[in-house]
Amino acid sequence: MSQWFVQQDDESEIGPLRPSELLDLVRQGVVTPQTLCRKANSPWCHAQDVGGLFRAADSQVAGYRCPHCQKLVSQPPTYCRGCSKYIDEAIEVMRDANSSKPQGRTQASAPSKNRLTSWSHWVAKFKSQRSKGNSD
């Protein structure tokens, strides 16, 4: 799975982030087109130069499909009723915010509670530092 890093205004970085976590930061307005980010060990670039990042952030999850049998399942982690397999990663069925047509793509399941708490902490810290920078 690819890992992303985001540079804060004070030049410290947040990461590694899952692609879904990077998208969450875009949706929350923490990552803007001018925010510096990088994938794994790649050079830093502006978020606006990451192909499809802002378009993907405009998409919404419409449902999930089992990666084994393609049946609709509830949000992972779950068991598939179609093939009786445990699912910790599913195919997200995405709906573009500007369209009613769903599109499927593979994504990791939702972060665990501990990871979500840590993630929420980083988002709050990042927003706080950004607002301090804007008030100067």
XYZ file of N, CA and C in Angstrom:
408
model
N 0.846 -1.166 0.000
C 0.000 0.000 0.000
C 0.896 1.235 0.000
N 0.505 2.239 -0.759
C 1.308 3.450 -0.825
C 1.179 4.253 0.464
N 2.253 4.944 0.793
C 2.280 5.778 1.984
C 2.529 7.218 1.563
N 1.787 8.127 2.155
C 1.885 9.546 1.832
C 2.347 10.324 3.048
N 2.983 11.461 2.776
C 3.436 12.371 3.814
C 2.993 13.773 3.433
N 2.628 14.557 4.433
C 2.182 15.936 4.226
C 3.079 16.832 5.060
N 3.552 17.917 4.455
C 4.402 18.859 5.181
C 3.546 19.975 5.764
N 3.728 20.216 7.051
C 3.000 21.287 7.722
C 3.702 22.612 7.462
N 3.031 23.692 7.826
C 3.592 25.028 7.617
C 4.921 25.223 8.329
N 5.093 24.566 9.474
C 6.349 24.706 10.216
C 7.405 23.712 9.729
N 7.153 23.084 8.588
C 8.049 22.146 7.910
C 8.183 20.797 8.607
N 7.392 20.534 9.663
C 7.348 19.176 10.187
C 6.393 18.393 9.292
N 6.497 17.080 9.325
C 5.645 16.300 8.431
C 4.750 15.347 9.194
N 3.617 15.056 8.579
C 2.670 14.074 9.088
C 2.762 12.872 8.166
N 2.822 11.688 8.730
C 2.845 10.490 7.916
C 3.589 9.387 8.626
N 3.532 8.205 8.080
C 2.903 7.855 6.801
C 1.377 7.830 6.911
N 0.736 8.207 5.815
C -0.715 8.230 5.711
C -1.166 7.250 4.642
N -2.285 6.605 4.885
C -2.917 5.798 3.835
C -3.521 6.762 2.820
N -3.722 6.309 1.588
C -4.380 7.181 0.605
C -5.727 7.698 1.102
N -6.491 6.853 1.794
C -7.796 7.289 2.300
C -7.644 8.384 3.353
N -6.574 8.336 4.133
C -6.336 9.369 5.139
C -5.946 10.695 4.477
N -5.157 10.616 3.406
C -4.807 11.825 2.661
C -6.069 12.455 2.078
N -6.948 11.636 1.539
C -8.211 12.149 0.998
C -9.051 12.809 2.091
N -9.051 12.232 3.283
C -9.787 12.840 4.395
C -9.252 14.234 4.703
N -7.922 14.397 4.656
C -7.334 15.718 4.908
C -7.737 16.718 3.832
N -7.836 16.259 2.592
C -8.284 17.140 1.508
C -9.729 17.542 1.760
N -10.578 16.576 2.102
C -11.998 16.860 2.345
C -12.200 17.830 3.505
N -11.317 17.763 4.495
C -11.430 18.632 5.665
C -10.809 20.005 5.428
N -10.168 20.185 4.286
C -9.551 21.471 3.981
C -8.183 21.658 4.605
N -7.649 20.609 5.232
C -6.319 20.687 5.831
C -5.266 20.682 4.733
N -5.446 19.820 3.735
C -4.561 19.795 2.570
C -5.219 20.631 1.481
N -4.502 21.653 1.053
C -4.973 22.550 -0.003
C -4.119 22.321 -1.244
N -4.464 22.915 -2.377
C -3.643 22.734 -3.578
C -2.174 23.122 -3.382
N -1.888 24.041 -2.470
C -0.507 24.496 -2.257
C 0.245 23.710 -1.181
N -0.434 22.800 -0.488
C 0.212 21.994 0.547
C 1.240 21.075 -0.092
N 2.412 20.980 0.532
C 3.440 20.069 0.033
C 3.155 18.662 0.534
N 3.277 17.688 -0.374
C 3.085 16.291 -0.008
C 4.006 15.437 -0.867
N 4.184 14.207 -0.437
C 5.004 13.275 -1.218
C 4.519 11.859 -0.980
N 4.783 11.011 -1.951
C 4.449 9.596 -1.862
C 5.733 8.841 -1.566
N 5.734 8.087 -0.470
C 6.885 7.288 -0.048
C 8.152 8.147 -0.039
N 9.145 7.787 -0.845
C 10.412 8.516 -0.864
C 10.535 9.468 -2.042
N 9.426 9.790 -2.681
C 9.439 10.709 -3.823
C 9.726 12.126 -3.345
N 10.096 13.011 -4.267
C 10.311 14.415 -3.884
C 8.996 15.090 -3.494
N 9.096 16.155 -2.724
C 7.926 16.930 -2.330
C 7.335 17.617 -3.548
N 6.012 17.718 -3.583
C 5.323 18.451 -4.650
C 4.071 19.080 -4.049
N 3.491 20.025 -4.770
C 2.237 20.621 -4.315
C 1.113 19.612 -4.532
N 0.162 19.608 -3.628
C -0.958 18.663 -3.708
C -1.707 18.798 -5.027
N -1.760 20.006 -5.593
C -2.451 20.212 -6.868
C -1.793 19.439 -8.006
N -0.528 19.031 -7.830
C 0.185 18.284 -8.864
C 0.028 16.774 -8.730
N -0.666 16.327 -7.688
C -0.935 14.895 -7.507
C -2.185 14.576 -8.318
N -1.995 13.869 -9.416
C -3.084 13.590 -10.350
C -4.304 12.961 -9.703
N -5.450 13.593 -9.867
C -6.716 13.044 -9.412
C -7.006 13.173 -7.931
N -6.107 13.790 -7.165
C -6.292 13.860 -5.712
C -7.559 14.621 -5.334
N -7.749 15.795 -5.892
C -8.904 16.605 -5.504
C -10.200 16.066 -6.103
N -10.106 15.446 -7.263
C -11.304 14.822 -7.837
C -11.732 13.626 -6.985
N -10.761 12.825 -6.570
C -11.080 11.671 -5.721
C -11.686 12.123 -4.396
N -11.236 13.255 -3.881
C -11.775 13.760 -2.617
C -13.232 14.183 -2.764
N -13.649 14.501 -3.988
C -15.043 14.874 -4.230
C -15.959 13.660 -4.328
N -15.375 12.462 -4.362
C -16.165 11.234 -4.451
C -16.640 10.818 -3.068
N -17.737 10.100 -3.031
C -18.282 9.611 -1.775
C -18.499 8.110 -1.884
N -18.296 7.399 -0.772
C -18.501 5.955 -0.757
C -19.997 5.671 -0.794
N -20.417 4.890 -1.789
C -21.826 4.523 -1.923
C -22.089 3.131 -1.355
N -21.040 2.327 -1.176
C -21.186 0.982 -0.651
C -19.879 0.222 -0.771
N -19.913 -1.072 -0.466
C -18.721 -1.913 -0.491
C -19.047 -3.239 -1.163
N -18.050 -3.806 -1.856
C -18.184 -5.121 -2.482
C -17.091 -6.042 -1.962
N -17.436 -7.311 -1.844
C -16.480 -8.337 -1.433
C -15.430 -8.494 -2.533
N -14.146 -8.497 -2.189
C -13.118 -8.656 -3.215
C -13.046 -10.081 -3.772
N -13.704 -11.039 -3.094
C -13.662 -12.433 -3.527
C -14.812 -12.789 -4.464
N -16.038 -12.347 -4.107
C -17.205 -12.753 -4.901
C -18.001 -11.573 -5.475
N -17.572 -10.340 -5.160
C -18.199 -9.114 -5.676
C -19.591 -8.818 -5.119
N -20.051 -9.573 -4.126
C -21.354 -9.292 -3.510
C -21.247 -8.035 -2.653
N -22.372 -7.322 -2.493
C -22.390 -6.160 -1.614
C -22.214 -6.611 -0.169
N -21.394 -5.893 0.589
C -21.156 -6.189 1.998
C -21.267 -4.891 2.790
N -21.382 -5.025 4.107
C -21.366 -3.828 4.947
C -19.920 -3.356 5.087
N -19.728 -2.199 5.702
C -18.392 -1.621 5.817
C -17.463 -2.562 6.571
N -16.268 -2.830 6.036
C -15.313 -3.699 6.708
C -14.856 -3.101 8.042
N -14.406 -3.955 8.941
C -14.307 -5.405 8.829
C -15.673 -6.064 8.987
N -15.888 -7.134 8.208
C -17.170 -7.828 8.204
C -16.993 -9.220 7.600
N -18.054 -9.993 7.603
C -18.080 -11.279 6.912
C -18.987 -11.144 5.702
N -18.585 -11.750 4.591
C -19.396 -11.721 3.379
C -20.431 -12.839 3.454
N -21.684 -12.503 3.236
C -22.750 -13.511 3.221
C -22.707 -14.334 1.947
N -22.101 -13.789 0.894
C -22.031 -14.498 -0.379
C -21.044 -15.651 -0.372
N -19.839 -15.421 0.198
C -18.808 -16.469 0.165
C -18.329 -16.863 1.561
N -18.911 -16.270 2.597
C -18.608 -16.578 4.004
C -17.164 -16.291 4.399
N -16.494 -15.397 3.675
C -15.110 -15.056 4.010
C -15.078 -13.783 4.848
N -14.051 -13.713 5.714
C -13.832 -12.509 6.511
C -13.246 -11.437 5.599
N -13.771 -10.238 5.681
C -13.338 -9.137 4.824
C -12.770 -8.031 5.705
N -11.464 -7.750 5.563
C -10.918 -6.588 6.263
C -10.588 -5.473 5.271
N -10.622 -5.794 3.989
C -10.490 -4.817 2.909
C -11.562 -5.122 1.892
N -12.213 -4.095 1.389
C -13.280 -4.305 0.416
C -13.085 -3.373 -0.762
N -13.857 -3.595 -1.788
C -13.867 -2.692 -2.935
C -14.902 -1.624 -2.626
N -14.439 -0.383 -2.520
C -15.375 0.708 -2.264
C -16.090 1.047 -3.556
N -17.386 1.144 -3.490
C -18.175 1.608 -4.626
C -18.338 3.102 -4.409
N -17.688 3.883 -5.271
C -17.647 5.331 -5.104
C -18.707 6.006 -5.958
N -19.231 7.091 -5.438
C -20.175 7.912 -6.185
C -19.565 9.300 -6.274
N -19.352 9.766 -7.498
C -18.822 11.103 -7.719
C -19.844 12.099 -7.194
N -19.384 13.102 -6.476
C -20.295 14.098 -5.911
C -21.077 14.823 -6.998
N -20.548 14.859 -8.219
C -21.213 15.551 -9.325
C -21.983 14.610 -10.236
N -22.079 13.333 -9.851
C -22.718 12.341 -10.708
C -23.463 11.345 -9.843
N -24.417 10.658 -10.434
C -25.121 9.622 -9.682
C -24.596 8.240 -10.040
N -23.588 8.179 -10.912
C -23.054 6.897 -11.368
C -21.964 6.394 -10.416
N -22.171 5.222 -9.763
C -21.149 4.677 -8.878
C -19.969 4.109 -9.665
N -18.780 4.146 -9.044
C -17.571 3.583 -9.635
C -16.898 2.740 -8.560
N -16.370 1.554 -8.916
C -15.720 0.706 -7.928
C -14.223 0.893 -7.915
N -13.622 0.820 -6.717
C -12.174 0.838 -6.586
C -11.815 0.230 -5.246
N -10.649 -0.376 -5.169
C -10.226 -1.037 -3.950
C -9.671 -0.022 -2.969
N -10.084 -0.151 -1.731
C -9.584 0.707 -0.662
C -9.471 -0.132 0.592
N -8.568 0.282 1.477
C -8.455 -0.380 2.762
C -9.689 -0.064 3.590
N -9.937 -0.914 4.556
C -11.079 -0.677 5.431
C -10.838 0.555 6.288
N -11.858 0.930 7.008
C -11.755 2.096 7.881
C -10.653 1.874 8.910
N -9.984 2.939 9.346
C -8.917 2.785 10.318
C -9.441 2.248 11.645
N -8.570 1.538 12.361
C -8.959 1.018 13.666
C -9.203 2.184 14.618
N -9.840 1.892 15.752
C -10.173 2.961 16.701
C -8.909 3.669 17.182
N -7.839 2.907 17.513
C -6.597 3.533 17.968
C -5.994 4.402 16.880
N -5.989 3.915 15.655
C -5.425 4.683 14.552
C -6.288 5.915 14.292
N -7.602 5.770 14.434
C -8.500 6.897 14.224
C -8.268 7.966 15.282
N -8.068 7.567 16.526
C -7.798 8.529 17.586
C -6.508 9.271 17.293
N -5.465 8.541 16.932
C -4.190 9.153 16.585
C -4.357 10.070 15.381
N -5.106 9.619 14.403
C -5.351 10.393 13.193
C -6.074 11.682 13.537
N -7.104 11.606 14.365
C -7.857 12.791 14.769
C -6.953 13.781 15.491
N -6.043 13.255 16.298
C -5.091 14.111 17.003
C -4.227 14.880 16.008
N -3.698 14.195 14.999
C -2.842 14.853 14.007
C -3.619 15.892 13.208
N -4.853 15.576 12.838
C -5.667 16.533 12.079
C -5.905 17.782 12.916
N -6.263 17.604 14.189
C -6.506 18.749 15.067
C -5.238 19.580 15.227
N -4.103 18.907 15.391
C -2.829 19.613 15.544
C -2.491 20.386 14.274
N -2.684 19.761 13.141
C -2.378 20.396 11.861
C -3.267 21.623 11.648
N -4.568 21.490 11.935
C -5.489 22.619 11.782
C -5.115 23.754 12.730
N -4.733 23.404 13.955
C -4.356 24.407 14.943
C -3.132 25.186 14.477
N -2.121 24.481 13.980
C -0.911 25.148 13.507
C -1.203 26.009 12.292
N -2.070 25.538 11.425
C -2.426 26.308 10.234
C -3.160 27.588 10.633
N -4.092 27.490 11.602
C -4.843 28.688 12.005
C -3.939 29.686 12.724
N -2.953 29.207 13.481
C -1.995 30.112 14.120
C -1.185 30.849 13.068
N -0.805 30.133 12.005
C -0.036 30.749 10.920
C -0.846 31.792 10.180
N -2.152 31.586 10.049
C -3.017 32.538 9.342
C -3.326 33.768 10.182
N -3.216 33.657 11.515
C -3.550 34.797 12.367
C -2.364 35.726 12.581
N -1.168 35.289 12.187
C 0.035 36.129 12.351
C 0.085 37.255 11.361
